[in-house]
PDB file of C-alpha atoms in Angstrom:
ATOM      1  CA  MET A  91     103.212 106.885  85.634  1.00  0.00           C
ATOM      2  CA  SER A  92     100.940 105.642  88.262  1.00  0.00           C
ATOM      3  CA  ASP A  93     101.215 105.140  92.312  1.00  0.00           C
ATOM      4  CA  ARG A  94      99.865 102.190  93.576  1.00  0.00           C
ATOM      5  CA  PRO A  95     100.197 100.498  97.007  1.00  0.00           C
ATOM      6  CA  VAL A  96     101.857  97.204  97.354  1.00  0.00           C
ATOM      7  CA  THR A  97     101.934  95.089 100.756  1.00  0.00           C
ATOM      8  CA  LEU A  98     104.910  93.420 101.580  1.00  0.00           C
ATOM      9  CA  ILE A  99     105.284  90.861 104.277  1.00  0.00           C
ATOM     10  CA  ALA A 100     107.842  90.979 107.477  1.00  0.00           C
ATOM     11  CA  PRO A 101     110.515  88.934 105.736  1.00  0.00           C
ATOM     12  CA  ALA A 102     110.400  90.943 102.631  1.00  0.00           C
ATOM     13  CA  ILE A 103     110.307  94.488 104.269  1.00  0.00           C
ATOM     14  CA  GLY A 104     113.548  93.551 106.236  1.00  0.00           C
ATOM     15  CA  ALA A 105     115.203  92.328 102.818  1.00  0.00           C
ATOM     16  CA  LEU A 106     114.245  95.703 101.516  1.00  0.00           C
ATOM     17  CA  ILE A 107     115.810  97.932 104.171  1.00  0.00           C
ATOM     18  CA  ALA A 108     118.653  95.389 103.788  1.00  0.00           C
ATOM     19  CA  GLY A 109     119.206  96.196 100.285  1.00  0.00           C
ATOM     20  CA  THR A 110     118.875  92.766  99.571  1.00  0.00           C
ATOM     21  CA  LEU A 111     115.211  92.558  97.919  1.00  0.00           C
ATOM     22  CA  LYS A 112     115.475  93.617  94.349  1.00  0.00           C
ATOM     23  CA  ARG A 113     112.349  92.107  92.719  1.00  0.00           C
ATOM     24  CA  LEU A 114     108.559  91.646  93.450  1.00  0.00           C
ATOM     25  CA  ARG A 115     106.335  88.682  92.329  1.00  0.00           C
ATOM     26  CA  ARG A 116     102.730  89.455  91.829  1.00  0.00           C
ATOM     27  CA  PRO A 117      99.849  87.753  90.466  1.00  0.00           C
ATOM     28  CA  SER A 118      99.642  88.349  86.827  1.00  0.00           C
ATOM     29  CA  ASP A 119      96.002  88.816  87.060  1.00  0.00           C
ATOM     30  CA  GLY A 120      96.155  90.849  90.283  1.00  0.00           C
ATOM     31  CA  PRO A 121      95.115  94.283  91.258  1.00  0.00           C
ATOM     32  CA  ILE A 122      98.725  95.655  90.525  1.00  0.00           C
ATOM     33  CA  TYR A 123      98.264  94.740  86.869  1.00  0.00           C
ATOM     34  CA  PRO A 124      98.937  96.832  84.508  1.00  0.00           C
ATOM     35  CA  ILE A 125     102.138  98.198  85.673  1.00  0.00           C
ATOM     36  CA  ALA A 126     104.921  99.635  83.608  1.00  0.00           C
ATOM     37  CA  PRO A 127     108.425 100.948  84.037  1.00  0.00           C
ATOM     38  CA  GLY A 128     108.066 104.187  85.527  1.00  0.00           C
ATOM     39  CA  ASP A 129     105.161 103.448  87.845  1.00  0.00           C
ATOM     40  CA  ARG A 130     105.606 103.917  91.550  1.00  0.00           C
ATOM     41  CA  LEU A 131     104.863 101.274  94.200  1.00  0.00           C
ATOM     42  CA  TRP A 132     104.186 102.903  97.795  1.00  0.00           C
ATOM     43  CA  ILE A 133     104.746 100.145 100.169  1.00  0.00           C
ATOM     44  CA  ARG A 134     102.149  99.234 102.788  1.00  0.00           C
ATOM     45  CA  GLU A 135     103.292  97.272 106.053  1.00  0.00           C
ATOM     46  CA  GLN A 136     102.110  96.205 109.344  1.00  0.00           C
ATOM     47  CA  PHE A 137     101.698  98.775 112.042  1.00  0.00           C
ATOM     48  CA  TYR A 138     100.284  99.799 115.456  1.00  0.00           C
ATOM     49  CA  LEU A 139      98.735 102.778 116.908  1.00  0.00           C
ATOM     50  CA  PRO A 140      98.634 104.152 120.275  1.00  0.00           C
ATOM     51  CA  ARG A 141      95.752 102.277 122.196  1.00  0.00           C
ATOM     52  CA  TYR A 142      94.113 105.862 122.299  1.00  0.00           C
ATOM     53  CA  TYR A 143      93.391 105.052 118.774  1.00  0.00           C
ATOM     54  CA  ASP A 144      92.062 101.563 119.170  1.00  0.00           C
ATOM     55  CA  HIS A 145      88.442 102.457 117.962  1.00  0.00           C
ATOM     56  CA  VAL A 146      89.431 104.975 115.258  1.00  0.00           C
ATOM     57  CA  SER A 147      90.322 103.984 111.446  1.00  0.00           C
ATOM     58  CA  PRO A 148      93.907 104.318 110.573  1.00  0.00           C
ATOM     59  CA  THR A 149      92.805 107.342 108.069  1.00  0.00           C
ATOM     60  CA  ARG A 150      90.945 109.175 110.779  1.00  0.00           C
ATOM     61  CA  ALA A 151      93.923 108.567 113.225  1.00  0.00           C
ATOM     62  CA  ALA A 152      96.153 110.202 110.540  1.00  0.00           C
ATOM     63  CA  GLU A 153      93.975 113.218 110.174  1.00  0.00           C
ATOM     64  CA  LEU A 154      94.165 113.391 114.310  1.00  0.00           C
ATOM     65  CA  GLY A 155      98.136 113.417 113.982  1.00  0.00           C
ATOM     66  CA  ALA A 156      98.674 109.995 115.205  1.00  0.00           C
ATOM     67  CA  THR A 157     102.127 108.536 114.574  1.00  0.00           C
ATOM     68  CA  PRO A 158     102.364 104.698 113.505  1.00  0.00           C
ATOM     69  CA  VAL A 159     104.797 102.520 115.127  1.00  0.00           C
ATOM     70  CA  PHE A 160     105.793 100.041 112.222  1.00  0.00           C
ATOM     71  CA  ALA A 161     105.799  95.989 113.215  1.00  0.00           C
ATOM     72  CA  HIS A 162     109.079  95.466 111.352  1.00  0.00           C
ATOM     73  CA  ASP A 163     110.661  97.992 113.530  1.00  0.00           C
ATOM     74  CA  ARG A 164     109.214  96.802 116.805  1.00  0.00           C
ATOM     75  CA  ASP A 165     108.251  92.803 116.219  1.00  0.00           C
ATOM     76  CA  LEU A 166     106.911  92.366 119.359  1.00  0.00           C
ATOM     77  CA  PRO A 167     104.068  89.359 120.372  1.00  0.00           C
ATOM     78  CA  GLU A 168     100.577  90.985 120.714  1.00  0.00           C
ATOM     79  CA  TRP A 169     100.633  90.744 124.631  1.00  0.00           C
ATOM     80  CA  ALA A 170     103.906  92.913 124.797  1.00  0.00           C
ATOM     81  CA  THR A 171     102.926  95.843 123.057  1.00  0.00           C
ATOM     82  CA  GLY A 172     102.666  98.256 125.884  1.00  0.00           C
ATOM     83  CA  GLY A 173     100.792 101.347 125.337  1.00  0.00           C
ATOM     84  CA  LEU A 174     100.137 100.401 121.747  1.00  0.00           C
ATOM     85  CA  GLY A 175      96.732  98.823 120.481  1.00  0.00           C
ATOM     86  CA  PRO A 176      96.577  95.722 118.172  1.00  0.00           C
ATOM     87  CA  ARG A 177      98.674  95.265 115.103  1.00  0.00           C
ATOM     88  CA  ARG A 178      96.890  96.702 112.213  1.00  0.00           C
ATOM     89  CA  PHE A 179      96.759  94.897 108.635  1.00  0.00           C
ATOM     90  CA  ALA A 180      99.058  96.466 106.180  1.00  0.00           C
ATOM     91  CA  ARG A 181      96.366  97.215 103.850  1.00  0.00           C
ATOM     92  CA  SER A 182      94.815  99.595 106.095  1.00  0.00           C
ATOM     93  CA  LEU A 183      98.131 101.609 106.142  1.00  0.00           C
ATOM     94  CA  PRO A 184      97.074 105.490 104.766  1.00  0.00           C
ATOM     95  CA  LYS A 185      99.162 106.464 101.968  1.00  0.00           C
ATOM     96  CA  VAL A 186     100.349 109.579 103.978  1.00  0.00           C
ATOM     97  CA  TRP A 187     102.047 107.115 106.437  1.00  0.00           C
ATOM     98  CA  HIS A 188     104.018 105.066 104.005  1.00  0.00           C
ATOM     99  CA  ARG A 189     107.843 105.303 104.474  1.00  0.00           C
ATOM    100  CA  HIS A 190     109.045 103.322 101.331  1.00  0.00           C
ATOM    101  CA  HIS A 191     108.445 103.562  97.587  1.00  0.00           C
ATOM    102  CA  LEU A 192     109.673 101.429  94.526  1.00  0.00           C
ATOM    103  CA  ILE A 193     110.226 102.866  91.333  1.00  0.00           C
ATOM    104  CA  VAL A 194     109.493 100.087  88.519  1.00  0.00           C
ATOM    105  CA  THR A 195     112.275  99.413  86.265  1.00  0.00           C
ATOM    106  CA  THR A 196     111.229  96.169  84.280  1.00  0.00           C
ATOM    107  CA  VAL A 197     108.370  93.923  84.399  1.00  0.00           C
ATOM    108  CA  VAL A 198     108.109  90.351  82.743  1.00  0.00           C
ATOM    109  CA  THR A 199     105.801  87.389  83.041  1.00  0.00           C
ATOM    110  CA  GLU A 200     107.122  83.861  84.066  1.00  0.00           C
ATOM    111  CA  ARG A 201     106.050  81.125  85.977  1.00  0.00           C
ATOM    112  CA  LEU A 202     106.015  81.423  89.911  1.00  0.00           C
ATOM    113  CA  GLN A 203     107.921  78.294  90.326  1.00  0.00           C
ATOM    114  CA  ALA A 204     110.801  79.512  87.932  1.00  0.00           C
ATOM    115  CA  ILE A 205     112.266  81.699  91.187  1.00  0.00           C
ATOM    116  CA  THR A 206     115.826  80.681  91.996  1.00  0.00           C
ATOM    117  CA  ASP A 207     116.828  79.727  95.603  1.00  0.00           C
ATOM    118  CA  ALA A 208     118.965  82.915  95.512  1.00  0.00           C
ATOM    119  CA  GLU A 209     115.972  85.119  94.865  1.00  0.00           C
ATOM    120  CA  ILE A 210     114.239  83.378  97.400  1.00  0.00           C
ATOM    121  CA  GLU A 211     116.960  83.950  99.927  1.00  0.00           C
ATOM    122  CA  ALA A 212     116.992  87.915  98.806  1.00  0.00           C
ATOM    123  CA  GLU A 213     113.278  88.093  99.688  1.00  0.00           C
ATOM    124  CA  GLY A 214     114.108  87.148 102.826  1.00  0.00           C
ATOM    125  CA  HIS A 215     112.821  83.421 103.311  1.00  0.00           C
ATOM    126  CA  ALA A 216     115.057  80.420 104.071  1.00  0.00           C
ATOM    127  CA  SER A 217     113.920  77.964 101.899  1.00  0.00           C
ATOM    128  CA  ARG A 218     111.422  77.438  98.824  1.00  0.00           C
ATOM    129  CA  GLU A 219     108.930  75.430 101.187  1.00  0.00           C
ATOM    130  CA  GLN A 220     108.941  78.834 103.085  1.00  0.00           C
ATOM    131  CA  PHE A 221     108.492  80.888 100.379  1.00  0.00           C
ATOM    132  CA  ALA A 222     105.802  78.800  98.697  1.00  0.00           C
ATOM    133  CA  ALA A 223     103.968  78.880 102.259  1.00  0.00           C
ATOM    134  CA  ALA A 224     104.374  82.693 102.529  1.00  0.00           C
ATOM    135  CA  TRP A 225     102.987  82.855  98.870  1.00  0.00           C
ATOM    136  CA  ASP A 226      99.830  80.910  99.717  1.00  0.00           C
ATOM    137  CA  ALA A 227      99.300  82.734 102.928  1.00  0.00           C
ATOM    138  CA  GLY A 228      99.556  86.115 100.975  1.00  0.00           C
ATOM    139  CA  LEU A 229      96.524  85.086  98.696  1.00  0.00           C
ATOM    140  CA  THR A 230      94.103  84.313 101.376  1.00  0.00           C
ATOM    141  CA  LEU A 231      91.819  87.204 100.777  1.00  0.00           C
ATOM    142  CA  SER A 232      92.318  87.343  96.990  1.00  0.00           C
ATOM    143  CA  GLY A 233      93.566  83.930  95.490  1.00  0.00           C
ATOM    144  CA  GLY A 234      92.323  80.966  94.263  1.00  0.00           C
ATOM    145  CA  PRO A 235      93.412  77.792  93.581  1.00  0.00           C
ATOM    146  CA  ASN A 236      94.730  78.756  90.163  1.00  0.00           C
ATOM    147  CA  ARG A 237      97.066  81.191  91.977  1.00  0.00           C
ATOM    148  CA  ARG A 238      98.740  79.001  94.443  1.00  0.00           C
ATOM    149  CA  TRP A 239     102.364  77.831  94.372  1.00  0.00           C
ATOM    150  CA  ALA A 240     101.572  74.273  93.536  1.00  0.00           C
ATOM    151  CA  ALA A 241      99.636  75.634  90.309  1.00  0.00           C
ATOM    152  CA  ASP A 242     102.735  77.129  89.373  1.00  0.00           C
ATOM    153  CA  PRO A 243     100.759  80.330  88.041  1.00  0.00           C
ATOM    154  CA  HIS A 244     102.177  82.958  85.612  1.00  0.00           C
ATOM    155  CA  VAL A 245     103.359  85.869  87.623  1.00  0.00           C
ATOM    156  CA  LEU A 246     104.506  89.496  87.171  1.00  0.00           C
ATOM    157  CA  VAL A 247     108.377  89.788  87.954  1.00  0.00           C
ATOM    158  CA  ILE A 248     108.816  93.359  88.762  1.00  0.00           C
ATOM    159  CA  ASP A 249     112.385  94.951  89.228  1.00  0.00           C
ATOM    160  CA  PHE A 250     112.540  98.169  90.943  1.00  0.00           C
ATOM    161  CA  ARG A 251     114.610 100.755  92.584  1.00  0.00           C
ATOM    162  CA  HIS A 252     113.849 101.332  96.178  1.00  0.00           C
ATOM    163  CA  VAL A 253     113.667 104.784  97.600  1.00  0.00           C
ATOM    164  CA  ALA A 254     113.839 104.890 101.324  1.00  0.00           C
ATOM    165  CA  GLY A 255     111.288 107.485 102.004  1.00  0.00           C
ATOM    166  CA  PRO A 256     107.943 108.356 101.260  1.00  0.00           C
ATOM    167  CA  LEU A 257     106.856 110.066  97.788  1.00  0.00           C
ATOM    168  CA  PRO A 258     107.512 113.817  98.077  1.00  0.00           C
ATOM    169  CA  LEU A 259     104.084 115.471  98.543  1.00  0.00           C
ATOM    170  CA  GLU A 260     104.334 117.500  95.518  1.00  0.00           C
ATOM    171  CA  GLU A 261     104.919 114.432  93.401  1.00  0.00           C
ATOM    172  CA  ARG A 262     102.112 112.295  94.853  1.00  0.00           C
ATOM    173  CA  SER A 263      99.198 111.159  92.975  1.00  0.00           C
ATOM    174  CA  TYR A 264      96.302 110.390  94.890  1.00  0.00           C
ATOM    175  CA  ALA A 265      94.790 107.891  92.567  1.00  0.00           C
TER     176      ALA A 265
END
């Protein structure tokens, strides 16, 4: 069993909280591979910190006792964040601040475009086009042309059980 981070974008966070998101798709050659039933995925999501922490890394802010405000809970335009600093990337969320985790139940490989319209809706997207655009946008840092929607790559289809809460301290692995 391993604990690994996985980033979810705003529509998927909402679907997870609403209970409609039951499965994830990730590149089959991506950083989450290999993955197996029983593995745990802790959710990284966008967040804000009070302006006081603008020039402090999120890890250091956590050490100093900062409390994040999650972007999903307070979907504000950048100019309306009040006493909060800029929106922080999900990938910079320290594990200690995560608030959801997933326990993997099954993993299969299939083509990306095999996703059904019902699954697209369950992930919080209104259409195949919106899902495809979100998929491609999520690859800006790690993707290449072979991972894009149009290439119809093989992906890992990961079913899971959602646990609304962080991993219990006594069960956390820090790998």
